[in-house]
CSV table of C-alpha atoms in Angstrom, one decimal:
chain,number,residue,atom,x,y,z
A,1,UNK,CA,-95.1,-177.0,14.3
A,2,UNK,CA,-94.8,-174.3,11.7
A,3,UNK,CA,-98.2,-172.9,12.6
A,4,UNK,CA,-97.4,-172.9,16.3
A,5,UNK,CA,-94.2,-171.0,15.8
A,6,UNK,CA,-96.1,-168.4,13.7
A,7,UNK,CA,-98.7,-167.9,16.4
A,8,UNK,CA,-96.0,-167.5,19.0
A,9,UNK,CA,-94.3,-164.8,16.9
A,10,UNK,CA,-97.6,-163.0,16.4
A,11,UNK,CA,-98.4,-163.1,20.1
A,12,UNK,CA,-94.9,-161.8,21.0
A,13,UNK,CA,-95.4,-158.9,18.5
A,14,UNK,CA,-98.8,-158.1,20.0
A,15,UNK,CA,-97.3,-158.1,23.5
A,16,UNK,CA,-94.6,-155.7,22.4
A,17,UNK,CA,-97.0,-153.4,20.5
A,18,UNK,CA,-99.8,-153.2,23.2
A,19,UNK,CA,-97.9,-151.3,26.0
A,20,UNK,CA,-96.9,-148.6,23.6
A,21,UNK,CA,-100.5,-147.9,22.9
A,22,UNK,CA,-101.6,-148.3,26.5
A,23,UNK,CA,-99.2,-145.7,27.9
A,24,UNK,CA,-100.7,-142.9,25.8
A,25,UNK,CA,-101.7,-140.2,28.2
A,26,UNK,CA,-104.1,-137.3,27.7
A,27,UNK,CA,-102.4,-133.9,27.8
A,28,UNK,CA,-102.6,-131.7,30.8
A,29,UNK,CA,-102.1,-127.9,30.9
A,30,UNK,CA,-101.5,-125.2,33.5
A,31,UNK,CA,-104.2,-123.2,35.2
A,32,UNK,CA,-103.8,-120.5,32.6
A,33,UNK,CA,-103.6,-123.1,29.8
A,34,UNK,CA,-99.9,-123.1,29.8
A,35,UNK,CA,-98.6,-125.6,27.3
A,36,UNK,CA,-101.6,-125.3,24.9
A,37,UNK,CA,-100.8,-123.8,21.5
A,38,UNK,CA,-102.9,-120.9,20.4
A,39,UNK,CA,-103.3,-120.1,16.7
A,40,UNK,CA,-102.0,-116.5,17.1
A,41,UNK,CA,-99.7,-114.9,19.6
A,42,UNK,CA,-101.3,-114.4,23.0
A,43,UNK,CA,-100.7,-111.0,24.8
A,44,UNK,CA,-101.8,-110.1,28.3
A,45,UNK,CA,-103.7,-107.1,29.5
A,46,UNK,CA,-102.9,-106.4,33.2
A,47,UNK,CA,-105.4,-104.5,35.3
A,48,UNK,CA,-107.0,-104.2,38.7
A,49,UNK,CA,-110.4,-105.5,39.5
A,50,UNK,CA,-112.1,-106.1,42.8
A,51,UNK,CA,-108.8,-105.3,44.6
A,52,UNK,CA,-106.9,-107.9,42.6
A,53,UNK,CA,-104.1,-107.7,40.1
A,54,UNK,CA,-105.4,-109.7,37.1
A,55,UNK,CA,-104.3,-110.6,33.6
A,56,UNK,CA,-106.5,-111.1,30.6
A,57,UNK,CA,-105.1,-113.1,27.7
A,58,UNK,CA,-106.1,-112.0,24.2
A,59,UNK,CA,-105.2,-112.2,20.6
A,60,UNK,CA,-105.0,-109.1,18.4
A,61,UNK,CA,-104.9,-110.0,14.8
A,62,UNK,CA,-104.6,-107.3,12.1
A,63,UNK,CA,-106.5,-107.3,8.9
A,64,UNK,CA,-104.8,-109.5,6.4
A,65,UNK,CA,-107.0,-108.6,3.5
A,66,UNK,CA,-107.8,-105.0,2.5
A,67,UNK,CA,-108.4,-103.2,5.8
A,68,UNK,CA,-112.0,-102.0,6.1
A,69,UNK,CA,-111.3,-99.9,9.2
A,70,UNK,CA,-113.6,-102.0,11.4
A,71,UNK,CA,-112.8,-104.0,14.5
A,72,UNK,CA,-114.6,-107.1,15.8
A,73,UNK,CA,-114.4,-108.7,19.3
A,74,UNK,CA,-115.0,-112.4,19.6
A,75,UNK,CA,-116.4,-113.7,22.9
A,76,UNK,CA,-116.0,-117.4,23.6
A,77,UNK,CA,-118.4,-119.7,25.4
A,78,UNK,CA,-118.2,-121.6,28.7
A,79,UNK,CA,-116.5,-124.7,27.4
A,80,UNK,CA,-114.6,-122.9,24.8
A,81,UNK,CA,-111.6,-120.5,24.6
A,82,UNK,CA,-110.3,-117.8,22.3
A,83,UNK,CA,-108.4,-120.5,20.5
A,84,UNK,CA,-111.6,-122.2,19.4
A,85,UNK,CA,-112.3,-119.1,17.2
A,86,UNK,CA,-109.3,-120.0,15.0
A,87,UNK,CA,-111.2,-120.4,11.7
A,88,UNK,CA,-113.3,-117.3,12.4
A,89,UNK,CA,-110.3,-115.1,13.1
A,90,UNK,CA,-108.8,-116.1,9.8
A,91,UNK,CA,-112.0,-115.5,7.9
A,92,UNK,CA,-112.6,-112.1,9.4
A,93,UNK,CA,-109.0,-111.0,9.1
A,94,UNK,CA,-109.0,-112.0,5.5
A,95,UNK,CA,-112.1,-110.0,5.0
A,96,UNK,CA,-110.4,-106.8,6.3
A,97,UNK,CA,-111.3,-106.8,10.0
A,98,UNK,CA,-109.0,-106.3,13.0
A,99,UNK,CA,-110.0,-109.2,15.2
A,100,UNK,CA,-109.7,-109.0,19.0
A,101,UNK,CA,-110.2,-112.3,20.8
A,102,UNK,CA,-110.0,-112.1,24.6
A,103,UNK,CA,-110.1,-115.0,27.2
A,104,UNK,CA,-112.4,-113.7,29.9
A,105,UNK,CA,-111.2,-113.7,33.5
A,106,UNK,CA,-111.8,-117.2,34.9
A,107,UNK,CA,-111.2,-118.8,31.6
A,108,UNK,CA,-108.3,-120.3,29.6
A,109,UNK,CA,-105.2,-118.1,29.4
A,110,UNK,CA,-106.6,-115.5,31.9
A,111,UNK,CA,-106.3,-115.2,35.7
A,112,UNK,CA,-108.4,-117.4,37.9
A,113,UNK,CA,-108.7,-115.5,41.2
A,114,UNK,CA,-109.4,-117.3,44.4
A,115,UNK,CA,-112.3,-114.9,45.2
A,116,UNK,CA,-114.1,-113.0,42.5
A,117,UNK,CA,-117.7,-111.7,42.2
A,118,UNK,CA,-118.5,-112.9,38.7
A,119,UNK,CA,-121.1,-110.9,36.8
A,120,UNK,CA,-121.7,-110.3,33.1
A,121,UNK,CA,-121.4,-106.6,33.9
A,122,UNK,CA,-118.0,-107.1,35.4
A,123,UNK,CA,-116.7,-109.2,32.4
A,124,UNK,CA,-118.1,-106.6,30.0
A,125,UNK,CA,-116.3,-103.8,31.9
A,126,UNK,CA,-113.1,-105.8,31.8
A,127,UNK,CA,-113.4,-106.2,28.1
A,128,UNK,CA,-114.2,-102.5,27.5
A,129,UNK,CA,-111.1,-101.6,29.5
A,130,UNK,CA,-109.1,-103.9,27.2
A,131,UNK,CA,-110.5,-102.2,24.1
A,132,UNK,CA,-109.9,-98.7,25.4
A,133,UNK,CA,-106.2,-99.7,26.1
A,134,UNK,CA,-106.0,-101.0,22.5
A,135,UNK,CA,-107.4,-97.7,21.2
A,136,UNK,CA,-110.6,-99.2,19.9
A,137,UNK,CA,-113.5,-96.8,20.3
A,138,UNK,CA,-116.2,-98.8,18.5
A,139,UNK,CA,-116.4,-102.4,17.5
A,140,UNK,CA,-118.7,-105.2,16.4
A,141,UNK,CA,-119.2,-107.6,19.3
A,142,UNK,CA,-119.7,-111.3,18.4
A,143,UNK,CA,-120.5,-113.8,21.2
A,144,UNK,CA,-121.0,-117.5,21.1
A,145,UNK,CA,-122.8,-119.6,23.7
A,146,UNK,CA,-122.1,-118.0,27.1
A,147,UNK,CA,-120.3,-115.3,25.1
A,148,UNK,CA,-123.7,-114.4,23.6
A,149,UNK,CA,-124.9,-113.5,27.1
A,150,UNK,CA,-121.8,-111.4,27.7
A,151,UNK,CA,-122.0,-109.7,24.3
A,152,UNK,CA,-125.7,-108.8,25.0
A,153,UNK,CA,-124.7,-107.3,28.3
A,154,UNK,CA,-121.8,-105.4,26.6
A,155,UNK,CA,-124.2,-104.0,24.0
A,156,UNK,CA,-126.6,-102.9,26.8
A,157,UNK,CA,-123.9,-101.3,28.8
A,158,UNK,CA,-122.0,-99.7,25.9
A,159,UNK,CA,-124.5,-99.0,23.0
A,160,UNK,CA,-122.5,-96.1,21.7
A,161,UNK,CA,-119.3,-98.2,21.5
A,162,UNK,CA,-121.1,-101.2,19.9
A,163,UNK,CA,-121.4,-101.0,16.1
A,164,UNK,CA,-123.2,-104.3,15.8
A,165,UNK,CA,-124.1,-107.3,18.0
A,166,UNK,CA,-123.8,-110.8,16.7
A,167,UNK,CA,-124.9,-113.8,18.7
A,168,UNK,CA,-124.1,-117.4,17.7
A,169,UNK,CA,-126.2,-120.0,19.5
A,170,UNK,CA,-126.2,-117.9,22.6
A,171,UNK,CA,-127.3,-119.6,25.8
A,172,UNK,CA,-129.7,-117.6,27.9
A,173,UNK,CA,-132.5,-117.4,25.2
A,174,UNK,CA,-134.7,-118.6,28.1
A,175,UNK,CA,-134.6,-118.3,31.9
A,176,UNK,CA,-134.1,-121.9,33.0
A,177,UNK,CA,-134.8,-121.2,36.7
A,178,UNK,CA,-138.1,-119.6,35.8
A,179,UNK,CA,-138.9,-122.7,33.8
A,180,UNK,CA,-138.3,-125.0,36.8
A,181,UNK,CA,-134.7,-126.2,36.3
A,182,UNK,CA,-133.3,-126.9,39.8
A,183,UNK,CA,-130.6,-124.7,41.3
A,184,UNK,CA,-127.2,-126.1,41.9
A,185,UNK,CA,-125.1,-124.5,44.6
A,186,UNK,CA,-121.6,-123.3,43.8
A,187,UNK,CA,-120.3,-126.2,46.0
A,188,UNK,CA,-122.3,-128.7,43.9
A,189,UNK,CA,-120.9,-127.2,40.6
A,190,UNK,CA,-117.4,-127.4,42.1
A,191,UNK,CA,-117.8,-131.1,42.9
A,192,UNK,CA,-119.1,-131.7,39.4
A,193,UNK,CA,-116.3,-129.9,37.7
A,194,UNK,CA,-113.7,-131.9,39.8
A,195,UNK,CA,-115.1,-135.0,38.2
A,196,UNK,CA,-114.8,-133.9,34.6
A,197,UNK,CA,-113.4,-136.5,32.3
A,198,UNK,CA,-112.6,-136.5,28.6
A,199,UNK,CA,-115.2,-139.3,28.0
A,200,UNK,CA,-117.9,-137.4,29.8
A,201,UNK,CA,-117.1,-134.1,28.1
A,202,UNK,CA,-117.1,-135.7,24.7
A,203,UNK,CA,-120.4,-137.5,25.3
A,204,UNK,CA,-122.1,-134.3,26.5
A,205,UNK,CA,-120.8,-132.2,23.6
A,206,UNK,CA,-121.6,-134.8,21.0
A,207,UNK,CA,-125.2,-135.3,22.2
A,208,UNK,CA,-126.0,-131.7,23.1
A,209,UNK,CA,-123.8,-129.6,20.8
A,210,UNK,CA,-123.5,-131.7,17.6
A,211,UNK,CA,-126.7,-133.6,17.3
A,212,UNK,CA,-125.0,-136.9,17.9
A,213,UNK,CA,-122.2,-136.3,15.4
A,214,UNK,CA,-118.5,-136.0,16.0
A,215,UNK,CA,-115.5,-134.9,14.0
A,216,UNK,CA,-111.9,-135.8,14.8
A,217,UNK,CA,-111.0,-132.1,14.9
A,218,UNK,CA,-113.2,-131.6,18.0
A,219,UNK,CA,-110.8,-133.8,20.0
A,220,UNK,CA,-108.4,-130.9,20.3
A,221,UNK,CA,-110.9,-128.8,22.1
A,222,UNK,CA,-111.8,-131.7,24.5
A,223,UNK,CA,-108.0,-132.0,25.2
A,224,UNK,CA,-107.9,-128.2,25.8
A,225,UNK,CA,-110.9,-128.2,28.2
A,226,UNK,CA,-110.2,-131.4,30.2
A,227,UNK,CA,-106.4,-130.9,30.1
A,228,UNK,CA,-106.7,-127.6,31.9
A,229,UNK,CA,-109.2,-129.1,34.4
A,230,UNK,CA,-107.0,-132.1,35.1
A,231,UNK,CA,-103.7,-130.1,35.3
A,232,UNK,CA,-101.8,-128.8,38.3
A,233,UNK,CA,-104.4,-126.0,38.9
A,234,UNK,CA,-107.4,-128.4,39.0
A,235,UNK,CA,-109.0,-127.0,42.1
A,236,UNK,CA,-108.4,-123.4,41.1
A,237,UNK,CA,-109.9,-124.1,37.6
A,238,UNK,CA,-112.8,-126.0,39.0
A,239,UNK,CA,-113.7,-123.4,41.6
A,240,UNK,CA,-113.7,-120.5,39.0
A,241,UNK,CA,-115.8,-122.7,36.7
A,242,UNK,CA,-118.3,-123.3,39.5
A,243,UNK,CA,-118.6,-119.5,40.1
A,244,UNK,CA,-119.1,-118.9,36.4
A,245,UNK,CA,-121.9,-121.5,36.2
A,246,UNK,CA,-123.6,-119.8,39.0
A,247,UNK,CA,-123.4,-116.5,37.2
A,248,UNK,CA,-124.8,-118.0,34.0
A,249,UNK,CA,-127.8,-119.6,35.8
A,250,UNK,CA,-128.7,-116.7,38.1
A,251,UNK,CA,-128.1,-113.7,35.8
A,252,UNK,CA,-130.4,-114.0,32.8
A,253,UNK,CA,-130.2,-111.4,30.0
A,254,UNK,CA,-133.4,-112.9,28.5
A,255,UNK,CA,-135.6,-110.1,29.9
A,256,UNK,CA,-133.5,-107.3,28.3
A,257,UNK,CA,-133.3,-108.5,24.7
A,258,UNK,CA,-136.1,-106.0,24.1
A,259,UNK,CA,-133.9,-103.2,25.3
A,260,UNK,CA,-131.1,-103.7,22.7
A,261,UNK,CA,-130.7,-100.7,20.5
A,262,UNK,CA,-127.9,-101.9,18.2
A,263,UNK,CA,-128.3,-103.8,14.9
A,264,UNK,CA,-128.3,-107.5,15.9
A,265,UNK,CA,-127.5,-110.6,13.9
A,266,UNK,CA,-128.8,-113.8,15.6
A,267,UNK,CA,-127.2,-117.0,14.1
A,268,UNK,CA,-128.7,-120.3,15.2
A,269,UNK,CA,-127.8,-123.9,14.6
A,270,UNK,CA,-131.3,-125.4,15.0
A,271,UNK,CA,-130.3,-128.8,16.3
A,272,UNK,CA,-128.8,-127.3,19.5
A,273,UNK,CA,-130.3,-128.5,22.8
A,274,UNK,CA,-128.0,-126.7,25.3
A,275,UNK,CA,-129.8,-125.8,28.6
A,276,UNK,CA,-127.8,-125.3,31.8
A,277,UNK,CA,-128.9,-127.7,34.5
A,278,UNK,CA,-131.2,-129.7,32.3
A,279,UNK,CA,-129.3,-132.9,33.4
A,280,UNK,CA,-130.9,-132.6,36.8
A,281,UNK,CA,-134.3,-131.4,35.7
A,282,UNK,CA,-137.4,-133.5,35.8
A,283,UNK,CA,-138.4,-135.1,32.5
A,284,UNK,CA,-141.2,-132.7,32.1
A,285,UNK,CA,-139.0,-129.6,32.6
A,286,UNK,CA,-136.2,-131.1,30.5
A,287,UNK,CA,-138.6,-131.7,27.6
A,288,UNK,CA,-139.5,-128.0,27.4
A,289,UNK,CA,-136.0,-126.3,27.5
A,290,UNK,CA,-133.2,-126.1,25.0
A,291,UNK,CA,-135.2,-126.0,21.8
A,292,UNK,CA,-133.1,-123.6,19.6
A,293,UNK,CA,-135.3,-124.1,16.5
A,294,UNK,CA,-138.0,-122.3,18.5
A,295,UNK,CA,-136.0,-120.1,20.8
A,296,UNK,CA,-134.1,-118.4,17.9
A,297,UNK,CA,-137.4,-117.2,16.3
A,298,UNK,CA,-138.9,-116.1,19.6
A,299,UNK,CA,-135.9,-114.0,20.7
A,300,UNK,CA,-135.4,-112.5,17.2
A,301,UNK,CA,-138.9,-111.1,17.5
A,302,UNK,CA,-138.0,-109.5,20.8
A,303,UNK,CA,-134.9,-107.7,19.6
A,304,UNK,CA,-135.9,-104.4,17.9
A,305,UNK,CA,-133.2,-104.4,15.1
A,306,UNK,CA,-132.7,-108.1,14.6
A,307,UNK,CA,-131.9,-110.4,11.7
A,308,UNK,CA,-132.2,-114.1,12.2
A,309,UNK,CA,-130.0,-116.6,10.2
A,310,UNK,CA,-130.7,-120.3,10.8
A,311,UNK,CA,-128.5,-123.3,10.0
A,312,UNK,CA,-130.9,-126.2,9.8
A,313,UNK,CA,-129.5,-129.4,11.3
A,314,UNK,CA,-126.4,-127.8,12.8
A,315,UNK,CA,-125.8,-127.6,16.5
A,316,UNK,CA,-124.3,-125.4,19.2
A,317,UNK,CA,-121.2,-124.3,17.3
A,318,UNK,CA,-122.0,-123.9,13.6
A,319,UNK,CA,-118.7,-121.9,13.2
A,320,UNK,CA,-116.9,-125.1,14.0
A,321,UNK,CA,-119.2,-127.7,12.5
A,322,UNK,CA,-119.4,-126.1,9.0
A,323,UNK,CA,-117.0,-123.2,8.9
A,324,UNK,CA,-117.3,-122.3,5.2
A,325,UNK,CA,-121.1,-122.2,5.4
A,326,UNK,CA,-121.1,-120.2,8.6
A,327,UNK,CA,-118.5,-117.7,7.6
A,328,UNK,CA,-120.1,-117.0,4.3
A,329,UNK,CA,-123.4,-116.2,6.2
A,330,UNK,CA,-121.5,-114.2,8.8
A,331,UNK,CA,-119.8,-111.9,6.4
A,332,UNK,CA,-123.0,-111.4,4.4
A,333,UNK,CA,-124.8,-110.6,7.6
A,334,UNK,CA,-122.2,-108.1,8.8
A,335,UNK,CA,-122.3,-106.2,5.5
A,336,UNK,CA,-126.1,-106.1,5.6
A,337,UNK,CA,-126.5,-104.8,9.2
């Protein structure tokens, strides 16, 4: 009798506790990431492009340490935002840099136009206009992932305004379409983006970005990405994302690495396996793409003034995986270039 009563009480408590856990909802954010907190104040640069009035969100963080008179521009990747540079902004600011961190058009806190001809040239021009408005005549340009392709294009377009180029696990170290990866149409990318889920995004990033590892602090970035995709601007966000994927796949910078004339620091987490479209490639094609431990060395040899820094065992985002190790290497690399 005593035991039965205890079991009933335990069951009742479980019944009370369970719904509170079950109703937990993933956050959602507006089409320009309204509701998501950035580590530093976000300002907006208003400009005209392709007949449209657009706004580009950015953070402008002054040097907190002894100013060295240098500016650095951080360019985010496809599944990232300016906010994901949080640790890097602090490290660089503490080291004396003025740090400019824009969200490109189509991403995060920036406009997502209904119709826009995306190109790396256009995004580079937009960024250059922002820097001119801020009075920055010359800067180090640091790009991660897709931002590495953009930073490369920026350095090619504006060599006199680029003090140094830094690429962190840039995609585009190979031309996937030339290697046999199938083409997805914009409509196919759009349908894929509409189906994005937190579980799917986490699974992809864990296996592709982080070598099967996961840290609790990465969950915030999944919430950011999926929360914007599942928010009230879902179709607008997904459509712009589809256009951007098409830009990435069809506009390789791979063939122009040899034309870079600025000092370049290439920073590679060797466990990265990112390759756009590899999920629909044949087993034979999939087996030959996305090998960063090989690609980093190959591309470093193509760039005339290049220094390669490798992070053995780290993945697509070494600045997020092992921030202390990464930032020590970055600051050393910047001072040596």
